[in-house]
Tab-separated table of C-alpha atoms in Angstrom:
chain	number	residue	atom	x	y	z
A	1204	MET	CA	91.304	55.406	-13.657
A	1205	LYS	CA	87.769	54.967	-13.317
A	1206	LYS	CA	85.089	53.617	-16.319
A	1207	ASN	CA	81.938	55.041	-16.644
A	1208	LYS	CA	79.502	52.196	-16.246
A	1209	LYS	CA	76.576	51.874	-19.367
A	1210	PRO	CA	72.858	51.531	-17.746
A	1211	SER	CA	71.739	47.733	-18.015
A	1212	SER	CA	69.041	46.233	-20.183
A	1213	LEU	CA	67.582	44.718	-17.354
A	1214	SER	CA	67.311	47.933	-15.638
A	1215	ILE	CA	65.250	49.167	-18.556
A	1216	PHE	CA	62.934	46.279	-19.262
A	1217	PRO	CA	60.641	47.262	-15.938
A	1218	PHE	CA	59.874	50.485	-17.387
A	1219	ILE	CA	59.245	49.298	-20.767
A	1220	LEU	CA	56.956	47.254	-19.491
A	1221	PHE	CA	54.933	49.548	-17.096
A	1222	ILE	CA	54.433	51.971	-20.265
A	1223	ILE	CA	53.035	48.743	-22.436
A	1224	THR	CA	50.838	47.988	-19.166
A	1225	GLY	CA	49.525	51.341	-19.190
A	1226	PHE	CA	48.794	51.901	-22.452
A	1227	TYR	CA	46.571	48.736	-23.065
A	1228	ILE	CA	45.008	49.720	-19.838
A	1229	TYR	CA	44.219	52.955	-21.069
A	1230	ARG	CA	43.146	51.428	-24.682
A	1231	TYR	CA	40.639	49.473	-22.645
A	1232	PHE	CA	39.351	51.572	-20.249
A	1233	PHE	CA	39.290	54.878	-22.631
A	1234	LEU	CA	39.495	53.349	-26.821
A	1235	SER	CA	37.579	50.136	-25.872
A	1236	ILE	CA	33.870	50.691	-27.157
A	1237	ASP	CA	31.020	48.710	-26.236
A	1238	THR	CA	28.753	47.661	-29.629
A	1239	GLU	CA	25.876	45.983	-30.834
A	1240	ILE	CA	23.959	44.779	-33.538
A	1241	ILE	CA	20.824	46.226	-34.121
A	1242	LYS	CA	18.018	43.897	-35.236
A	1243	TYR	CA	14.597	43.873	-36.416
A	1244	GLY	CA	12.235	43.123	-33.193
A	1245	GLU	CA	8.320	43.911	-31.854
A	1246	MET	CA	6.809	45.348	-29.055
A	1247	GLU	CA	3.712	45.540	-27.289
A	1248	ASP	CA	1.502	47.483	-24.874
A	1249	TYR	CA	-0.430	45.194	-23.025
A	1250	PHE	CA	-2.527	43.938	-19.505
A	1251	GLU	CA	-3.277	40.551	-17.971
A	1252	ALA	CA	-6.311	39.559	-15.702
A	1253	LYS	CA	-8.835	36.788	-15.253
A	1254	ALA	CA	-11.962	37.029	-17.312
A	1255	ILE	CA	-15.033	35.308	-17.471
A	1256	VAL	CA	-16.038	33.721	-21.037
A	1257	ILE	CA	-19.757	35.026	-22.469
A	1258	ARG	CA	-22.273	33.416	-24.880
A	1259	ASN	CA	-25.567	33.346	-26.091
A	1260	GLU	CA	-26.218	29.814	-24.690
A	1261	HIS	CA	-30.104	28.150	-25.684
A	1262	ILE	CA	-30.760	25.143	-22.936
A	1263	TYR	CA	-33.015	22.377	-23.700
A	1264	SER	CA	-32.909	20.754	-19.864
A	1265	PHE	CA	-33.301	16.769	-19.991
A	1266	PRO	CA	-36.327	15.446	-17.379
A	1267	GLY	CA	-34.328	13.404	-14.444
A	1268	ASN	CA	-33.062	10.079	-14.793
A	1269	ALA	CA	-34.373	10.232	-18.304
A	1270	GLN	CA	-32.451	7.965	-21.246
A	1271	VAL	CA	-31.210	10.425	-23.691
A	1272	ILE	CA	-30.723	8.550	-27.305
A	1273	ASN	CA	-29.771	9.825	-30.562
A	1274	LYS	CA	-27.549	12.569	-29.440
A	1275	VAL	CA	-25.932	15.001	-31.532
A	1276	ASN	CA	-21.582	14.971	-30.767
A	1277	GLU	CA	-20.331	17.189	-28.359
A	1278	GLY	CA	-18.696	20.527	-30.947
A	1279	GLU	CA	-20.721	19.911	-33.681
A	1280	ARG	CA	-22.169	23.009	-35.499
A	1281	VAL	CA	-25.678	22.281	-36.357
A	1282	SER	CA	-28.237	24.602	-38.442
A	1283	PHE	CA	-31.656	25.672	-37.252
A	1284	GLY	CA	-34.334	22.824	-36.992
A	1285	LYS	CA	-31.923	20.247	-36.545
A	1286	LYS	CA	-32.705	16.650	-34.308
A	1287	LEU	CA	-30.300	16.905	-31.443
A	1288	ALA	CA	-31.527	14.040	-28.948
A	1289	ASP	CA	-34.753	11.701	-28.221
A	1290	ILE	CA	-35.562	11.617	-24.628
A	1291	VAL	CA	-37.303	8.325	-23.423
A	1292	LYS	CA	-39.858	9.821	-20.997
A	1293	SER	CA	-40.316	6.407	-18.972
A	1294	GLU	CA	-39.280	2.996	-18.263
A	1295	GLU	CA	-41.359	1.201	-21.177
A	1296	GLN	CA	-39.224	-0.950	-23.144
A	1297	GLN	CA	-39.147	1.066	-26.190
A	1298	ASP	CA	-36.791	-2.064	-27.783
A	1299	ASP	CA	-39.069	-4.234	-27.628
A	1300	LEU	CA	-41.957	-1.637	-29.186
A	1301	GLN	CA	-39.509	-0.945	-32.184
A	1302	LEU	CA	-38.905	-4.762	-32.524
A	1303	LYS	CA	-42.526	-5.412	-32.896
A	1304	ILE	CA	-42.902	-2.886	-35.518
A	1305	ASN	CA	-40.357	-3.744	-37.118
A	1306	ASP	CA	-41.770	-6.952	-37.427
A	1307	LEU	CA	-44.998	-6.038	-38.172
A	1308	GLU	CA	-43.890	-3.671	-41.313
A	1309	ARG	CA	-41.728	-7.003	-42.672
A	1310	ARG	CA	-44.929	-9.193	-42.602
A	1311	ILE	CA	-47.056	-6.126	-44.228
A	1312	LYS	CA	-43.931	-5.997	-47.198
A	1313	GLU	CA	-44.328	-9.620	-47.302
A	1314	ILE	CA	-47.556	-9.414	-47.894
A	1315	GLU	CA	-48.195	-7.105	-50.002
A	1316	ASN	CA	-45.103	-8.345	-52.119
A	1317	SER	CA	-46.949	-11.935	-52.496
A	1318	SER	CA	-50.850	-10.074	-52.939
A	1319	GLU	CA	-52.048	-12.860	-50.484
A	1320	ILE	CA	-55.059	-11.871	-49.478
A	1321	ASN	CA	-55.883	-13.074	-45.821
A	1322	LEU	CA	-59.839	-13.890	-45.650
A	1323	PHE	CA	-60.059	-14.906	-41.837
A	1324	GLN	CA	-61.838	-11.923	-39.947
A	1325	GLY	CA	-61.621	-13.686	-36.642
A	1326	ASP	CA	-63.623	-12.307	-33.794
A	1327	SER	CA	-60.695	-9.958	-33.239
A	1328	GLU	CA	-62.981	-6.746	-31.872
A	1329	LYS	CA	-63.234	-7.125	-28.612
A	1330	LEU	CA	-59.948	-7.421	-27.968
A	1331	LYS	CA	-59.038	-3.932	-30.513
A	1332	GLU	CA	-61.522	-2.596	-28.140
A	1333	ASN	CA	-59.501	-3.440	-24.980
A	1334	ILE	CA	-55.933	-2.538	-26.685
A	1335	ASP	CA	-57.257	1.180	-27.292
A	1336	GLU	CA	-58.322	1.225	-23.737
A	1337	LYS	CA	-55.395	0.454	-22.358
A	1338	ILE	CA	-53.379	2.414	-24.824
A	1339	GLU	CA	-55.186	5.852	-23.000
A	1340	TYR	CA	-55.013	4.228	-19.839
A	1341	ILE	CA	-51.377	4.155	-19.978
A	1342	LYS	CA	-51.100	7.903	-21.211
A	1343	VAL	CA	-53.466	9.242	-17.952
A	1344	LEU	CA	-50.998	6.773	-15.616
A	1345	SER	CA	-48.038	8.383	-17.364
A	1346	ASN	CA	-49.431	11.761	-16.445
A	1347	GLN	CA	-49.814	10.946	-13.186
A	1348	GLY	CA	-46.270	9.088	-12.494
A	1349	ASN	CA	-47.405	6.052	-11.804
A	1350	ILE	CA	-45.048	3.918	-13.071
A	1351	GLU	CA	-45.834	0.960	-11.222
A	1352	LYS	CA	-49.450	0.799	-12.396
A	1353	ILE	CA	-48.092	1.234	-15.674
A	1354	SER	CA	-46.427	-1.688	-16.062
A	1355	GLU	CA	-48.895	-3.792	-14.631
A	1356	VAL	CA	-51.191	-2.349	-17.657
A	1357	LYS	CA	-48.259	-3.070	-20.076
A	1358	GLU	CA	-47.933	-6.609	-18.894
A	1359	GLN	CA	-51.899	-6.777	-19.831
A	1360	LEU	CA	-51.380	-5.057	-22.909
A	1361	SER	CA	-48.539	-7.255	-23.922
A	1362	SER	CA	-51.352	-10.048	-23.410
A	1363	ASP	CA	-54.214	-8.307	-25.690
A	1364	LEU	CA	-51.792	-7.346	-28.235
A	1365	ASN	CA	-50.944	-11.925	-28.477
A	1366	LYS	CA	-53.777	-12.977	-28.140
A	1367	LYS	CA	-55.230	-10.570	-30.468
A	1368	SER	CA	-51.819	-11.860	-33.247
A	1369	LEU	CA	-52.620	-15.466	-32.585
A	1370	ILE	CA	-56.872	-14.535	-33.431
A	1371	SER	CA	-56.218	-12.677	-36.565
A	1372	GLY	CA	-53.045	-15.800	-37.428
A	1373	ASP	CA	-50.495	-14.279	-37.969
A	1374	LYS	CA	-47.914	-17.524	-37.586
A	1375	SER	CA	-49.724	-17.740	-41.287
A	1376	PHE	CA	-49.278	-14.725	-43.128
A	1377	SER	CA	-52.882	-15.834	-45.713
A	1378	GLY	CA	-54.660	-15.939	-42.421
A	1379	LYS	CA	-53.658	-11.886	-41.405
A	1380	ASN	CA	-55.661	-9.231	-42.782
A	1381	LEU	CA	-53.417	-6.578	-44.265
A	1382	ASN	CA	-55.759	-3.885	-42.827
A	1383	GLN	CA	-55.302	-4.783	-39.493
A	1384	LEU	CA	-51.702	-5.376	-40.111
A	1385	LYS	CA	-51.525	-1.427	-40.497
A	1386	ALA	CA	-53.569	-0.857	-37.857
A	1387	GLU	CA	-51.987	-2.885	-35.005
A	1388	LYS	CA	-48.730	-1.516	-36.324
A	1389	GLU	CA	-50.461	2.475	-36.213
A	1390	GLN	CA	-51.177	1.242	-32.296
A	1391	LEU	CA	-47.506	0.228	-31.598
A	1392	GLN	CA	-46.121	3.012	-33.332
A	1393	LYS	CA	-48.253	5.365	-31.276
A	1394	LEU	CA	-47.726	4.083	-28.551
A	1395	TYR	CA	-44.020	4.044	-29.081
A	1396	ASN	CA	-44.139	8.037	-29.798
A	1397	GLU	CA	-46.083	8.491	-26.660
A	1398	HIS	CA	-42.911	7.608	-24.633
A	1399	MET	CA	-40.267	9.758	-26.396
A	1400	ASP	CA	-39.833	13.083	-26.938
A	1401	THR	CA	-37.559	14.852	-29.786
A	1402	ILE	CA	-35.555	18.012	-29.164
A	1403	TYR	CA	-34.540	20.205	-31.813
A	1404	ALA	CA	-32.130	22.775	-32.647
A	1405	SER	CA	-34.122	26.631	-32.193
A	1406	SER	CA	-30.866	28.098	-33.712
A	1407	PRO	CA	-28.356	26.749	-35.554
A	1408	GLY	CA	-24.842	26.836	-33.023
A	1409	ILE	CA	-22.144	25.123	-32.156
A	1410	VAL	CA	-23.756	21.775	-29.645
A	1411	SER	CA	-22.257	21.083	-25.736
A	1412	TYR	CA	-23.639	18.981	-23.241
A	1413	ASN	CA	-21.150	20.751	-20.997
A	1414	ILE	CA	-24.255	22.969	-18.197
A	1415	ASP	CA	-22.166	24.945	-15.531
A	1416	GLY	CA	-25.659	26.079	-14.528
A	1417	LEU	CA	-24.398	30.075	-15.725
A	1418	GLU	CA	-26.069	30.161	-18.778
A	1419	GLN	CA	-29.027	32.491	-17.921
A	1420	ASN	CA	-26.722	35.086	-15.804
A	1421	LEU	CA	-23.867	34.888	-17.557
A	1422	ASN	CA	-25.817	36.210	-20.867
A	1423	PRO	CA	-24.668	39.043	-22.984
A	1424	GLU	CA	-27.958	41.336	-22.745
A	1425	ASN	CA	-27.060	41.360	-19.043
A	1426	ILE	CA	-22.843	42.909	-19.010
A	1427	ALA	CA	-24.042	45.836	-18.736
A	1428	LYS	CA	-26.396	45.394	-15.820
A	1429	PHE	CA	-23.617	43.443	-14.432
A	1430	SER	CA	-21.033	45.474	-11.417
A	1431	VAL	CA	-18.023	45.262	-10.472
A	1432	GLN	CA	-18.519	43.226	-7.744
A	1433	ASP	CA	-20.983	40.306	-9.362
A	1434	VAL	CA	-18.061	39.825	-11.639
A	1435	LYS	CA	-15.337	39.501	-9.022
A	1436	SER	CA	-17.914	37.355	-6.848
A	1437	VAL	CA	-18.139	34.728	-10.344
A	1438	ILE	CA	-14.606	34.893	-11.010
A	1439	ASN	CA	-13.817	34.086	-7.415
A	1440	SER	CA	-16.384	30.739	-7.398
A	1441	LEU	CA	-15.000	30.178	-10.938
A	1442	LYS	CA	-11.694	29.973	-9.335
A	1443	ASP	CA	-12.571	28.071	-6.266
A	1444	ASP	CA	-14.219	25.367	-8.357
A	1445	ASN	CA	-17.271	25.771	-6.081
A	1446	ASN	CA	-19.375	24.200	-9.304
A	1447	LYS	CA	-17.482	20.891	-10.048
A	1448	ASP	CA	-20.452	19.111	-7.753
A	1449	ALA	CA	-22.645	20.238	-9.854
A	1450	LYS	CA	-24.655	18.247	-12.389
A	1451	HIS	CA	-27.027	20.486	-14.937
A	1452	SER	CA	-28.668	17.364	-17.341
A	1453	GLY	CA	-29.275	18.859	-20.930
A	1454	VAL	CA	-28.088	20.166	-24.094
A	1455	LYS	CA	-27.138	23.727	-25.369
A	1456	ILE	CA	-26.947	25.623	-28.414
A	1457	ILE	CA	-23.872	28.139	-28.256
A	1458	ASP	CA	-24.481	31.006	-30.700
A	1459	ASN	CA	-20.665	30.425	-33.001
A	1460	PHE	CA	-21.299	33.867	-34.797
A	1461	SER	CA	-20.374	36.283	-31.636
A	1462	TRP	CA	-18.749	35.577	-28.362
A	1463	TYR	CA	-18.246	38.114	-25.349
A	1464	ILE	CA	-14.924	38.224	-22.965
A	1465	CYS	CA	-15.495	40.019	-19.618
A	1466	MET	CA	-12.983	41.283	-16.960
A	1467	ILE	CA	-11.818	43.371	-13.936
A	1468	ILE	CA	-8.944	46.165	-14.660
A	1469	GLY	CA	-7.556	48.925	-12.253
A	1470	GLU	CA	-8.299	52.080	-13.591
A	1471	LYS	CA	-5.209	53.006	-14.402
A	1472	GLN	CA	-5.095	50.435	-16.417
A	1473	LEU	CA	-7.893	51.665	-18.997
A	1474	LYS	CA	-5.849	54.926	-20.175
A	1475	GLY	CA	-6.122	55.365	-24.301
A	1476	LEU	CA	-9.171	52.564	-24.013
A	1477	GLU	CA	-12.270	53.433	-25.194
A	1478	GLU	CA	-15.423	51.617	-26.617
A	1479	GLY	CA	-15.022	50.647	-29.983
A	1480	LYS	CA	-10.878	50.285	-29.754
A	1481	LYS	CA	-9.965	46.852	-31.422
A	1482	VAL	CA	-7.247	45.053	-29.235
A	1483	GLN	CA	-6.067	41.201	-29.512
A	1484	ILE	CA	-6.566	38.706	-27.047
A	1485	ALA	CA	-4.835	35.985	-25.961
A	1486	PHE	CA	-5.248	32.904	-23.903
A	1487	LYS	CA	-3.002	31.326	-21.866
A	1488	ASN	CA	-3.155	27.894	-21.644
A	1489	TYR	CA	-4.509	27.298	-25.664
A	1490	GLU	CA	-2.635	26.690	-28.256
A	1491	SER	CA	-3.898	29.436	-30.895
A	1492	VAL	CA	-3.120	32.859	-32.067
A	1493	PRO	CA	-4.953	36.196	-30.452
A	1494	VAL	CA	-8.266	36.356	-31.331
A	1495	ARG	CA	-9.221	40.144	-32.571
A	1496	ALA	CA	-11.704	41.550	-30.147
A	1497	LYS	CA	-13.242	45.201	-30.044
A	1498	ILE	CA	-14.126	46.896	-26.629
A	1499	LYS	CA	-17.852	46.597	-25.954
A	1500	TYR	CA	-18.877	47.937	-22.747
A	1501	ILE	CA	-16.831	50.081	-19.744
A	1502	SER	CA	-18.320	50.393	-16.677
A	1503	GLU	CA	-17.829	52.898	-14.464
A	1504	PRO	CA	-15.521	52.860	-11.728
A	1505	ASP	CA	-15.967	51.100	-8.399
A	1506	ASN	CA	-12.993	51.828	-6.261
A	1507	GLY	CA	-10.868	52.064	-8.638
A	1508	GLU	CA	-11.747	49.384	-10.763
A	1509	VAL	CA	-13.903	49.084	-13.868
A	1510	LEU	CA	-15.810	46.375	-15.712
A	1511	VAL	CA	-14.618	46.299	-19.173
A	1512	SER	CA	-16.011	43.896	-21.753
A	1513	PHE	CA	-15.128	42.975	-25.448
A	1514	GLU	CA	-16.778	41.379	-28.432
A	1515	THR	CA	-15.432	38.530	-30.674
A	1516	THR	CA	-16.260	36.946	-34.081
A	1517	ASP	CA	-13.392	35.109	-34.013
A	1518	ASN	CA	-13.519	31.697	-33.699
A	1519	MET	CA	-11.381	29.548	-31.636
A	1520	GLN	CA	-10.836	25.369	-30.702
A	1521	ASN	CA	-13.044	24.876	-27.493
A	1522	TYR	CA	-14.154	28.420	-26.759
A	1523	TYR	CA	-17.526	26.703	-26.220
A	1524	ASN	CA	-16.796	24.655	-23.155
A	1525	MET	CA	-14.080	27.539	-21.548
A	1526	ARG	CA	-15.624	30.129	-18.844
A	1527	LEU	CA	-13.266	31.406	-16.728
A	1528	ALA	CA	-9.590	32.239	-18.368
A	1529	ASP	CA	-6.386	34.221	-17.840
A	1530	VAL	CA	-5.717	36.725	-21.147
A	1531	LYS	CA	-3.361	38.524	-22.380
A	1532	VAL	CA	-5.317	41.936	-23.850
A	1533	ILE	CA	-2.710	43.267	-26.147
A	1534	THR	CA	-3.782	47.052	-26.628
A	1535	ASN	CA	-0.854	48.200	-28.679
A	1536	GLN	CA	1.785	46.411	-31.294
A	1537	PHE	CA	4.717	48.520	-32.771
A	1538	GLU	CA	7.976	47.004	-35.079
A	1539	GLY	CA	10.734	48.712	-35.166
A	1540	PHE	CA	15.063	48.499	-34.513
A	1541	LEU	CA	15.469	47.265	-31.048
A	1542	VAL	CA	18.503	48.342	-29.703
A	1543	SER	CA	20.106	48.622	-25.721
A	1544	GLU	CA	18.639	51.763	-24.150
A	1545	GLU	CA	21.687	52.493	-23.254
A	1546	SER	CA	22.513	52.817	-26.849
A	1547	VAL	CA	19.726	55.969	-27.293
A	1548	VAL	CA	21.702	59.546	-26.961
A	1549	GLU	CA	19.943	62.879	-26.928
A	1550	ILE	CA	21.766	65.765	-29.103
A	1551	ASP	CA	20.177	69.057	-29.175
A	1552	ASN	CA	16.907	68.137	-27.821
A	1553	GLN	CA	17.359	65.044	-31.221
A	1554	LYS	CA	16.945	61.569	-29.886
A	1555	GLY	CA	19.295	59.224	-31.885
A	1556	VAL	CA	22.253	56.253	-31.474
A	1557	TYR	CA	25.560	56.395	-32.701
A	1558	ILE	CA	26.252	54.091	-35.211
A	1559	ILE	CA	29.974	53.305	-36.745
A	1560	ARG	CA	30.390	53.035	-39.963
A	1561	GLU	CA	33.692	52.755	-41.940
A	1562	GLY	CA	35.308	53.414	-38.866
A	1563	ILE	CA	34.146	56.684	-38.003
A	1564	VAL	CA	31.153	57.315	-35.138
A	1565	LYS	CA	27.841	58.910	-36.636
A	1566	PHE	CA	24.834	60.275	-35.264
A	1567	VAL	CA	21.913	59.200	-36.239
A	1568	PRO	CA	18.482	60.472	-35.457
A	1569	ALA	CA	15.713	58.145	-34.520
A	1570	GLU	CA	12.022	57.700	-32.572
A	1571	VAL	CA	11.805	56.131	-30.280
A	1572	ILE	CA	8.816	54.355	-30.096
A	1573	ALA	CA	8.775	52.126	-27.012
A	1574	THR	CA	11.083	50.569	-24.000
A	1575	GLU	CA	10.350	47.589	-22.425
A	1576	ASN	CA	12.993	45.387	-19.955
A	1577	GLY	CA	16.514	47.800	-20.668
A	1578	TYR	CA	15.829	47.905	-24.531
A	1579	ALA	CA	14.382	50.346	-26.718
A	1580	LEU	CA	12.328	49.825	-30.190
A	1581	ILE	CA	13.432	53.175	-32.506
A	1582	LYS	CA	12.708	53.971	-35.823
A	1583	ASN	CA	13.844	56.376	-38.620
A	1584	ILE	CA	12.906	59.909	-38.658
A	1585	GLU	CA	10.270	60.532	-41.476
A	1586	ASN	CA	10.779	63.988	-41.326
A	1587	LYS	CA	14.828	65.402	-40.980
A	1588	GLU	CA	13.956	69.770	-41.201
A	1589	ASN	CA	14.625	70.153	-37.280
A	1590	ALA	CA	17.079	66.527	-36.881
A	1591	VAL	CA	20.620	67.659	-36.116
A	1592	SER	CA	23.105	68.406	-39.128
A	1593	GLY	CA	26.015	66.019	-39.707
A	1594	ASN	CA	23.807	62.816	-39.194
A	1595	SER	CA	24.402	60.390	-41.382
A	1596	GLY	CA	22.001	58.405	-43.299
A	1597	THR	CA	19.329	56.284	-41.763
A	1598	ILE	CA	19.274	53.280	-39.520
A	1599	LYS	CA	19.526	49.738	-41.073
A	1600	VAL	CA	19.135	46.253	-39.532
A	1601	TYR	CA	22.626	45.382	-38.738
A	1602	ASP	CA	23.948	48.555	-38.460
A	1603	GLU	CA	27.381	48.478	-35.588
A	1604	VAL	CA	25.447	50.608	-32.995
A	1605	VAL	CA	27.363	51.862	-29.810
A	1606	LYS	CA	26.352	51.115	-25.972
A	1607	ASP	CA	29.074	52.711	-24.535
A	1608	THR	CA	27.916	56.661	-25.549
A	1609	GLY	CA	30.029	58.182	-23.238
A	1610	LYS	CA	33.261	57.568	-24.448
A	1611	VAL	CA	32.317	58.794	-28.326
A	1612	LYS	CA	31.640	61.738	-30.386
A	1613	PRO	CA	30.101	62.424	-33.401
A	1614	ASN	CA	32.587	61.891	-36.301
A	1615	GLN	CA	35.276	60.186	-34.048
A	1616	ARG	CA	37.202	57.796	-35.523
A	1617	VAL	CA	37.742	54.316	-33.319
A	1618	LEU	CA	40.058	51.464	-33.471
């Protein structure tokens, strides 16, 4: 008699394992939903370009090989009429003259304080005439540029002054006439001043000794006269640093109220831009916030390119020594909710996102403000009259938004 065999549990195990594996595969591919958390973010419309900086600059040139003393500091702000520097016009020993003038001042004060009267007149009239003649002669030689002769006459003048001092008894204050001391000081002061020029600021602004030779041409009044090729030529010249060996001796006052940024851009980049539009300009390699500016001038197109200049009244550290810069022109800035671009869906001509709330997928309408690098900046719809029915609330920061939009539908419950 034969007995029926019961199925072995070992033969059922592979079948059960297959069912379980299939379930997890189905769940992974069909039920698993990729999501992300909404954040608040910013985007901007911008373009980048090389630009030249143009300023109102007043230049004072120094004579070749001139000795410049008493200079104000680089970057210092000065007012109108402020003394900028003294220029020694020749190789005369100004220091020696100043020492003699200071010595005479001390002796004059001592006599005035002691009430001593010098009764010794001396026969110094002839020496005085000689000294006056030599001073006038030095003026003529200075205008002629005859340095060698000036040195010779100067030695003669020094000798006459010494003789006059001895005759007048400068070793003894009691033997010196006060009026003669004052006259001698006046003569030396006159001689000193003849060989010294003083530069004063003809306008308020910032002081700079960095003169590149472009100040006259790169003037705000000339911007409208520039062609696209003119500006490109200047930019290429500055990029190649062709002026690095050029030496320009002088000082300039830079208008610190307004300055200009000038560049060449493609005509397509001009879309939405017009004269008077306000933008922000960031300078690369400079640790500063963008400056506020407005478009001052736009040229006619030239082979698909245009010249655009911007005016700004914002201050920026060391801008007064900048001529060529890499800039980023920010034309528009946006703020909103930042999501992956793939999270945005469209239902019945209405864009929006799927947000999971209490385990249920809800469609929330949204307006796409901007897209960049695979991300979308969105905001809530203010007017919902035409929005899709069945939407739920508004978008908030930290909402969970669905990225796998093809796997879900509105009001679907998810695990």
